[in-house]
Amino acid sequence: LGEAEIDAIIQKYADAAARVRAAGFDMVELHGGTGYLLAQFLSPRTNRRHDGYGGALANRMRFALEVLTRVRVAAGPLPVVYRSLADEWLPDGLQLAESRQFAHELARSGVAYISVMGGTYESFSLAEVVARSKKKGYMLDLAAAIRAAVDVPVIAAGRLATGAFADRAVAEGKTDLIGLARVLWADPRWPQKVHDGQEAEILHCDPD
């Protein structure tokens, strides 16, 4: 991509945010996880550029931060939030040392919260990642590390499958909010059942 093409893509993000606002949504989330474009620019593994958008971390952050700046303008009063890849779980990929610095810049640039995740489509199928993903709260340590680096709320996800476990994660200061995906696919009434003390009735997602 040339710089004019990059600028045009940044504008596409802003245009999408404007449509989100016009449609009446409550917020805009930028997806910088799972190896999507925002993550590809940030990652030292996929970003092999030698210009102002590649090389040092400050350059690799530039695309995402420019997207965030322009999206915030287009979104107007809507909160803009960021789904952030904390660790690619690849030996030459993005890791916490850099993603913590990036999270700090996201917070400084005005995100309302950061939703933390680990792994990409290239690492999800690795044996060690598959094994890790079957454990309770397998991304919680990433959220805790990012939370310690920023002054905005952080969302943790990844097999936070019981109310007790989720409550403990918040109480211990590892996260501010809980993100639910497969938990809700398995049982859409999970939040209500947790609230009503009916955890024994929850239909849980099979980790296999």
Tab-separated table of N, CA and C in Angstrom, residues 26 51 72 76 98-99 107 115 120 125 147 151 157:
chain	number	residue	atom	x	y	z
A	26	ASP	N	-24.901	2.839	19.659
A	26	ASP	CA	-24.459	3.476	20.898
A	26	ASP	C	-22.958	3.729	20.960
A	51	ASP	N	8.990	2.341	5.765
A	51	ASP	CA	8.675	3.772	5.709
A	51	ASP	C	8.119	4.211	7.059
A	72	ARG	N	-12.847	8.949	15.670
A	72	ARG	CA	-13.416	9.720	16.775
A	72	ARG	C	-14.087	10.987	16.279
A	76	GLY	N	-18.366	11.528	16.422
A	76	GLY	CA	-18.956	12.605	17.203
A	76	GLY	C	-19.062	12.237	18.671
A	98	GLU	N	5.273	-4.743	23.811
A	98	GLU	CA	4.873	-3.707	22.862
A	98	GLU	C	3.390	-3.393	22.950
A	99	SER	N	2.567	-4.398	23.179
A	99	SER	CA	1.125	-4.136	23.208
A	99	SER	C	0.734	-3.288	24.419
A	107	ALA	N	-5.185	4.705	25.064
A	107	ALA	CA	-5.837	5.421	26.155
A	107	ALA	C	-5.579	6.918	26.049
A	115	SER	N	-10.766	-3.676	24.815
A	115	SER	CA	-11.154	-5.082	24.929
A	115	SER	C	-9.958	-5.932	24.511
A	120	THR	N	-4.112	-15.155	16.989
A	120	THR	CA	-4.552	-14.787	15.655
A	120	THR	C	-4.973	-16.051	14.921
A	125	SER	N	-4.659	-22.503	15.847
A	125	SER	CA	-4.634	-23.948	15.627
A	125	SER	C	-3.381	-24.627	16.176
A	147	ARG	N	-4.435	-3.786	31.725
A	147	ARG	CA	-5.098	-2.914	32.708
A	147	ARG	C	-4.085	-2.172	33.564
A	151	ASP	N	-5.265	3.843	31.996
A	151	ASP	CA	-6.208	4.439	32.944
A	151	ASP	C	-7.619	4.483	32.376
A	157	ALA	N	-11.930	-11.360	28.174
A	157	ALA	CA	-12.764	-12.405	27.588
A	157	ALA	C	-11.977	-13.713	27.617
